[in-house]
GROMACS .gro file of C-alpha atoms in nm:
model
  285
    1UNK     CA    1  -0.788   2.026  -0.217
    2UNK     CA    2  -0.783   1.888   0.138
    3UNK     CA    3  -0.821   1.534   0.004
    4UNK     CA    4  -0.524   1.583  -0.228
    5UNK     CA    5  -0.329   1.693   0.079
    6UNK     CA    6  -0.432   1.372   0.254
    7UNK     CA    7  -0.317   1.173  -0.049
    8UNK     CA    8   0.025   1.337  -0.067
    9UNK     CA    9   0.080   1.312   0.308
   10UNK     CA   10  -0.010   0.944   0.287
   11UNK     CA   11   0.221   0.885  -0.010
   12UNK     CA   12   0.513   1.059   0.160
   13UNK     CA   13   0.448   0.869   0.482
   14UNK     CA   14   0.442   0.539   0.290
   15UNK     CA   15   0.777   0.634   0.136
   16UNK     CA   16   0.932   0.708   0.476
   17UNK     CA   17   0.786   0.388   0.617
   18UNK     CA   18   0.926   0.179   0.332
   19UNK     CA   19   1.271   0.331   0.384
   20UNK     CA   20   1.253   0.263   0.759
   21UNK     CA   21   1.135  -0.093   0.694
   22UNK     CA   22   1.422  -0.144   0.448
   23UNK     CA   23   1.667  -0.033   0.715
   24UNK     CA   24   1.510  -0.252   0.983
   25UNK     CA   25   1.503  -0.552   0.747
   26UNK     CA   26   1.884  -0.568   0.765
   27UNK     CA   27   1.845  -0.692   1.122
   28UNK     CA   28   1.496  -0.847   1.131
   29UNK     CA   29   1.300  -1.110   0.938
   30UNK     CA   30   1.022  -0.970   0.712
   31UNK     CA   31   0.751  -1.177   0.881
   32UNK     CA   32   0.859  -1.070   1.230
   33UNK     CA   33   0.857  -0.705   1.120
   34UNK     CA   34   0.513  -0.731   0.959
   35UNK     CA   35   0.363  -0.896   1.267
   36UNK     CA   36   0.527  -0.639   1.496
   37UNK     CA   37   0.394  -0.346   1.295
   38UNK     CA   38   0.040  -0.481   1.290
   39UNK     CA   39   0.033  -0.570   1.658
   40UNK     CA   40   0.203  -0.242   1.748
   41UNK     CA   41  -0.045  -0.039   1.545
   42UNK     CA   42  -0.346  -0.192   1.720
   43UNK     CA   43  -0.317   0.005   2.048
   44UNK     CA   44  -0.257   0.325   1.850
   45UNK     CA   45  -0.577   0.275   1.654
   46UNK     CA   46  -0.769   0.174   1.967
   47UNK     CA   47  -0.651   0.478   2.161
   48UNK     CA   48  -0.723   0.719   1.878
   49UNK     CA   49  -1.067   0.566   1.820
   50UNK     CA   50  -1.151   0.581   2.191
   51UNK     CA   51  -1.060   0.952   2.204
   52UNK     CA   52  -1.237   1.035   1.877
   53UNK     CA   53  -1.605   1.087   1.806
   54UNK     CA   54  -1.626   0.780   1.582
   55UNK     CA   55  -1.901   0.535   1.669
   56UNK     CA   56  -1.925   0.157   1.637
   57UNK     CA   57  -1.971   0.069   1.272
   58UNK     CA   58  -2.310   0.000   1.119
   59UNK     CA   59  -2.400  -0.351   1.001
   60UNK     CA   60  -2.333  -0.261   0.636
   61UNK     CA   61  -1.970  -0.202   0.729
   62UNK     CA   62  -1.876  -0.559   0.816
   63UNK     CA   63  -1.902  -0.750   0.483
   64UNK     CA   64  -1.664  -0.525   0.285
   65UNK     CA   65  -1.444  -0.476   0.592
   66UNK     CA   66  -1.388  -0.849   0.633
   67UNK     CA   67  -1.318  -0.891   0.262
   68UNK     CA   68  -1.063  -0.607   0.282
   69UNK     CA   69  -0.902  -0.770   0.586
   70UNK     CA   70  -0.884  -1.112   0.416
   71UNK     CA   71  -0.728  -0.960   0.104
   72UNK     CA   72  -0.477  -0.766   0.314
   73UNK     CA   73  -0.382  -1.078   0.508
   74UNK     CA   74  -0.340  -1.288   0.192
   75UNK     CA   75  -0.129  -1.010   0.039
   76UNK     CA   76   0.092  -0.990   0.348
   77UNK     CA   77   0.155  -1.365   0.352
   78UNK     CA   78   0.209  -1.374  -0.026
   79UNK     CA   79   0.447  -1.078  -0.018
   80UNK     CA   80   0.661  -1.229   0.258
   81UNK     CA   81   0.669  -1.570   0.085
   82UNK     CA   82   0.762  -1.414  -0.251
   83UNK     CA   83   1.049  -1.223  -0.091
   84UNK     CA   84   1.177  -1.545   0.060
   85UNK     CA   85   1.163  -1.734  -0.271
   86UNK     CA   86   1.285  -1.472  -0.515
   87UNK     CA   87   1.516  -1.175  -0.564
   88UNK     CA   88   1.324  -0.874  -0.429
   89UNK     CA   89   1.449  -0.648  -0.708
   90UNK     CA   90   1.300  -0.884  -0.967
   91UNK     CA   91   0.961  -0.951  -0.811
   92UNK     CA   92   0.864  -0.611  -0.669
   93UNK     CA   93   0.805  -0.447  -1.014
   94UNK     CA   94   0.495  -0.666  -1.051
   95UNK     CA   95   0.328  -0.447  -0.785
   96UNK     CA   96   0.315  -0.166  -1.041
   97UNK     CA   97   0.003  -0.338  -1.174
   98UNK     CA   98  -0.189  -0.250  -0.855
   99UNK     CA   99  -0.334   0.081  -0.986
  100UNK     CA  100  -0.478  -0.095  -1.290
  101UNK     CA  101  -0.637  -0.361  -1.070
  102UNK     CA  102  -0.785  -0.094  -0.841
  103UNK     CA  103  -0.925   0.106  -1.132
  104UNK     CA  104  -1.089  -0.194  -1.298
  105UNK     CA  105  -1.244  -0.329  -0.977
  106UNK     CA  106  -1.358   0.018  -0.869
  107UNK     CA  107  -1.524   0.056  -1.208
  108UNK     CA  108  -1.731  -0.255  -1.145
  109UNK     CA  109  -1.808  -0.206  -0.776
  110UNK     CA  110  -1.806   0.172  -0.723
  111UNK     CA  111  -1.883   0.293  -1.076
  112UNK     CA  112  -1.575   0.512  -1.061
  113UNK     CA  113  -1.432   0.626  -1.391
  114UNK     CA  114  -1.125   0.798  -1.529
  115UNK     CA  115  -1.090   1.039  -1.816
  116UNK     CA  116  -0.897   0.929  -2.121
  117UNK     CA  117  -0.597   1.139  -2.020
  118UNK     CA  118  -0.602   0.993  -1.668
  119UNK     CA  119  -0.604   0.641  -1.810
  120UNK     CA  120  -0.308   0.729  -2.033
  121UNK     CA  121  -0.119   0.886  -1.741
  122UNK     CA  122  -0.183   0.581  -1.524
  123UNK     CA  123  -0.071   0.331  -1.788
  124UNK     CA  124   0.242   0.534  -1.866
  125UNK     CA  125   0.313   0.554  -1.492
  126UNK     CA  126   0.283   0.177  -1.456
  127UNK     CA  127   0.533   0.124  -1.739
  128UNK     CA  128   0.763   0.389  -1.591
  129UNK     CA  129   0.753   0.233  -1.243
  130UNK     CA  130   0.842  -0.106  -1.388
  131UNK     CA  131   1.122   0.055  -1.590
  132UNK     CA  132   1.257   0.244  -1.289
  133UNK     CA  133   1.270  -0.083  -1.096
  134UNK     CA  134   1.460  -0.266  -1.367
  135UNK     CA  135   1.181  -0.422  -1.573
  136UNK     CA  136   1.019  -0.765  -1.558
  137UNK     CA  137   1.226  -0.952  -1.816
  138UNK     CA  138   1.363  -1.207  -1.573
  139UNK     CA  139   1.059  -1.268  -1.354
  140UNK     CA  140   0.907  -1.613  -1.374
  141UNK     CA  141   0.784  -1.902  -1.163
  142UNK     CA  142   0.631  -1.908  -0.818
  143UNK     CA  143   0.770  -1.569  -0.697
  144UNK     CA  144   0.608  -1.399  -0.996
  145UNK     CA  145   0.275  -1.575  -0.934
  146UNK     CA  146   0.281  -1.481  -0.566
  147UNK     CA  147   0.361  -1.116  -0.633
  148UNK     CA  148   0.087  -1.104  -0.897
  149UNK     CA  149  -0.153  -1.236  -0.633
  150UNK     CA  150  -0.030  -0.964  -0.395
  151UNK     CA  151  -0.096  -0.701  -0.660
  152UNK     CA  152  -0.450  -0.832  -0.714
  153UNK     CA  153  -0.519  -0.841  -0.338
  154UNK     CA  154  -0.384  -0.493  -0.271
  155UNK     CA  155  -0.559  -0.353  -0.576
  156UNK     CA  156  -0.891  -0.507  -0.472
  157UNK     CA  157  -0.841  -0.439  -0.102
  158UNK     CA  158  -0.839  -0.063  -0.140
  159UNK     CA  159  -1.176  -0.081  -0.318
  160UNK     CA  160  -1.328  -0.280  -0.032
  161UNK     CA  161  -1.169  -0.034   0.211
  162UNK     CA  162  -1.358   0.244   0.035
  163UNK     CA  163  -1.683   0.048   0.052
  164UNK     CA  164  -1.635  -0.018   0.424
  165UNK     CA  165  -1.541   0.343   0.499
  166UNK     CA  166  -1.881   0.457   0.377
  167UNK     CA  167  -2.015   0.310   0.702
  168UNK     CA  168  -1.730   0.377   0.944
  169UNK     CA  169  -1.451   0.615   1.031
  170UNK     CA  170  -1.084   0.541   0.948
  171UNK     CA  171  -0.980   0.483   1.310
  172UNK     CA  172  -1.240   0.213   1.377
  173UNK     CA  173  -1.155   0.061   1.040
  174UNK     CA  174  -0.791   0.058   1.145
  175UNK     CA  175  -0.876  -0.136   1.461
  176UNK     CA  176  -1.065  -0.403   1.265
  177UNK     CA  177  -0.815  -0.435   0.981
  178UNK     CA  178  -0.509  -0.445   1.203
  179UNK     CA  179  -0.657  -0.701   1.440
  180UNK     CA  180  -0.764  -0.932   1.156
  181UNK     CA  181  -0.435  -0.909   0.967
  182UNK     CA  182  -0.230  -0.959   1.284
  183UNK     CA  183  -0.437  -1.265   1.379
  184UNK     CA  184  -0.392  -1.423   1.035
  185UNK     CA  185  -0.016  -1.356   1.035
  186UNK     CA  186   0.030  -1.506   1.381
  187UNK     CA  187  -0.166  -1.816   1.273
  188UNK     CA  188   0.043  -1.841   0.956
  189UNK     CA  189   0.367  -1.816   1.156
  190UNK     CA  190   0.246  -2.085   1.397
  191UNK     CA  191   0.139  -2.324   1.120
  192UNK     CA  192   0.456  -2.265   0.917
  193UNK     CA  193   0.671  -2.288   1.232
  194UNK     CA  194   0.825  -1.949   1.157
  195UNK     CA  195   0.993  -1.738   1.423
  196UNK     CA  196   0.828  -1.397   1.473
  197UNK     CA  197   1.044  -1.280   1.762
  198UNK     CA  198   1.227  -0.954   1.700
  199UNK     CA  199   1.606  -0.979   1.717
  200UNK     CA  200   1.654  -0.622   1.837
  201UNK     CA  201   1.483  -0.391   2.084
  202UNK     CA  202   1.115  -0.336   2.007
  203UNK     CA  203   1.129   0.039   2.072
  204UNK     CA  204   1.338   0.085   1.756
  205UNK     CA  205   1.015   0.034   1.562
  206UNK     CA  206   0.820   0.314   1.733
  207UNK     CA  207   0.900   0.600   1.488
  208UNK     CA  208   0.821   0.379   1.187
  209UNK     CA  209   0.506   0.257   1.363
  210UNK     CA  210   0.363   0.609   1.391
  211UNK     CA  211   0.453   0.680   1.027
  212UNK     CA  212   0.282   0.354   0.925
  213UNK     CA  213  -0.043   0.450   1.101
  214UNK     CA  214  -0.028   0.802   0.956
  215UNK     CA  215   0.017   0.663   0.603
  216UNK     CA  216  -0.280   0.428   0.633
  217UNK     CA  217  -0.520   0.676   0.796
  218UNK     CA  218  -0.438   0.953   0.547
  219UNK     CA  219  -0.489   0.708   0.260
  220UNK     CA  220  -0.831   0.611   0.389
  221UNK     CA  221  -0.926   0.977   0.436
  222UNK     CA  222  -0.819   1.053   0.079
  223UNK     CA  223  -1.038   0.768  -0.047
  224UNK     CA  224  -1.346   0.958   0.069
  225UNK     CA  225  -1.330   1.180  -0.240
  226UNK     CA  226  -1.057   1.045  -0.469
  227UNK     CA  227  -1.094   0.740  -0.695
  228UNK     CA  228  -0.921   0.426  -0.571
  229UNK     CA  229  -0.718   0.391  -0.891
  230UNK     CA  230  -0.583   0.744  -0.864
  231UNK     CA  231  -0.491   0.693  -0.498
  232UNK     CA  232  -0.294   0.382  -0.592
  233UNK     CA  233  -0.130   0.551  -0.892
  234UNK     CA  234  -0.008   0.854  -0.697
  235UNK     CA  235   0.098   0.640  -0.399
  236UNK     CA  236   0.302   0.403  -0.616
  237UNK     CA  237   0.453   0.694  -0.810
  238UNK     CA  238   0.574   0.883  -0.506
  239UNK     CA  239   0.675   0.556  -0.344
  240UNK     CA  240   0.915   0.453  -0.621
  241UNK     CA  241   1.059   0.805  -0.647
  242UNK     CA  242   1.116   0.813  -0.272
  243UNK     CA  243   1.265   0.463  -0.272
  244UNK     CA  244   1.516   0.551  -0.543
  245UNK     CA  245   1.611   0.887  -0.390
  246UNK     CA  246   1.634   0.731  -0.044
  247UNK     CA  247   1.846   0.450  -0.184
  248UNK     CA  248   2.094   0.706  -0.316
  249UNK     CA  249   2.102   0.932  -0.009
  250UNK     CA  250   2.077   0.673   0.268
  251UNK     CA  251   2.195   0.340   0.130
  252UNK     CA  252   2.453   0.478  -0.118
  253UNK     CA  253   2.290   0.301  -0.411
  254UNK     CA  254   2.355   0.414  -0.768
  255UNK     CA  255   2.095   0.511  -1.024
  256UNK     CA  256   2.126   0.423  -1.389
  257UNK     CA  257   2.056   0.687  -1.652
  258UNK     CA  258   1.747   0.494  -1.761
  259UNK     CA  259   1.611   0.502  -1.404
  260UNK     CA  260   1.650   0.881  -1.393
  261UNK     CA  261   1.460   0.914  -1.722
  262UNK     CA  262   1.179   0.692  -1.591
  263UNK     CA  263   1.164   0.903  -1.273
  264UNK     CA  264   1.114   1.218  -1.481
  265UNK     CA  265   0.829   1.045  -1.666
  266UNK     CA  266   0.668   0.949  -1.335
  267UNK     CA  267   0.698   1.306  -1.206
  268UNK     CA  268   0.530   1.443  -1.518
  269UNK     CA  269   0.243   1.193  -1.489
  270UNK     CA  270   0.161   1.257  -1.121
  271UNK     CA  271  -0.029   1.588  -1.168
  272UNK     CA  272  -0.208   1.451  -1.475
  273UNK     CA  273  -0.333   1.150  -1.277
  274UNK     CA  274  -0.553   1.352  -1.044
  275UNK     CA  275  -0.645   1.638  -1.276
  276UNK     CA  276  -1.011   1.621  -1.380
  277UNK     CA  277  -1.024   1.758  -1.734
  278UNK     CA  278  -1.326   1.791  -1.959
  279UNK     CA  279  -1.219   1.506  -2.183
  280UNK     CA  280  -1.395   1.181  -2.275
  281UNK     CA  281  -1.459   0.955  -1.977
  282UNK     CA  282  -1.349   0.594  -2.001
  283UNK     CA  283  -1.527   0.356  -1.767
  284UNK     CA  284  -1.361   0.050  -1.622
  285UNK     CA  285  -1.646  -0.177  -1.725
   0.00000   0.00000   0.00000
């Protein structure tokens, strides 16, 4: 049960972080925000790791850790570029495919499996998330391709995170991942001649920064016992519910009746996603 608690804390923290990032994005460029969050998180991870009992990672840690970092960096660059090229409301629904990607890759690399009912719940959730976000009818071109790449990278990245975390603690992993992603983003900004200077005061990011680190660490702790595909499914489910509710309460957005129906479907699928029932097991390979 403790790992389910980690998963739900992580999912709620991701929701709060996304809402905070949405608010900050009214005044800051997405790339500048992403760089600031990664650089800002680095001292938090370093301090927590220094005070913890975690040791330097074993040699088996580094190959999957670097792959995870590369995938995360590619996803960050692709996500920012897709947002610049296309309407965010039209391209973000593609990210609903991430749980499927995670489940398939985890089946190959970790031999994780889902029951038939879990597969059904996940697939229904993916459709419901897309429906709640307006569907994918009008997505095409380069923004779609970039967001599909982001989905593949995030879906694969969590699997490599799990492989790396077999040989390291989450705090040390946070140091490595954050440093690598921040370095790639700074290089990308330099090569693309993009400004990464914050327009407002940096201390406005501090609350969101702590929530960001909490979300990531709790997610990695949940991965110790929970399948990668289930982690992604529950995280995406709670994330879209929180985004829609937050949009109504904070940003005065309106929900369509169809969105409310899709939200109910998502809510019903969440407990089924992580319930291990004695039903046929469907492997991802």
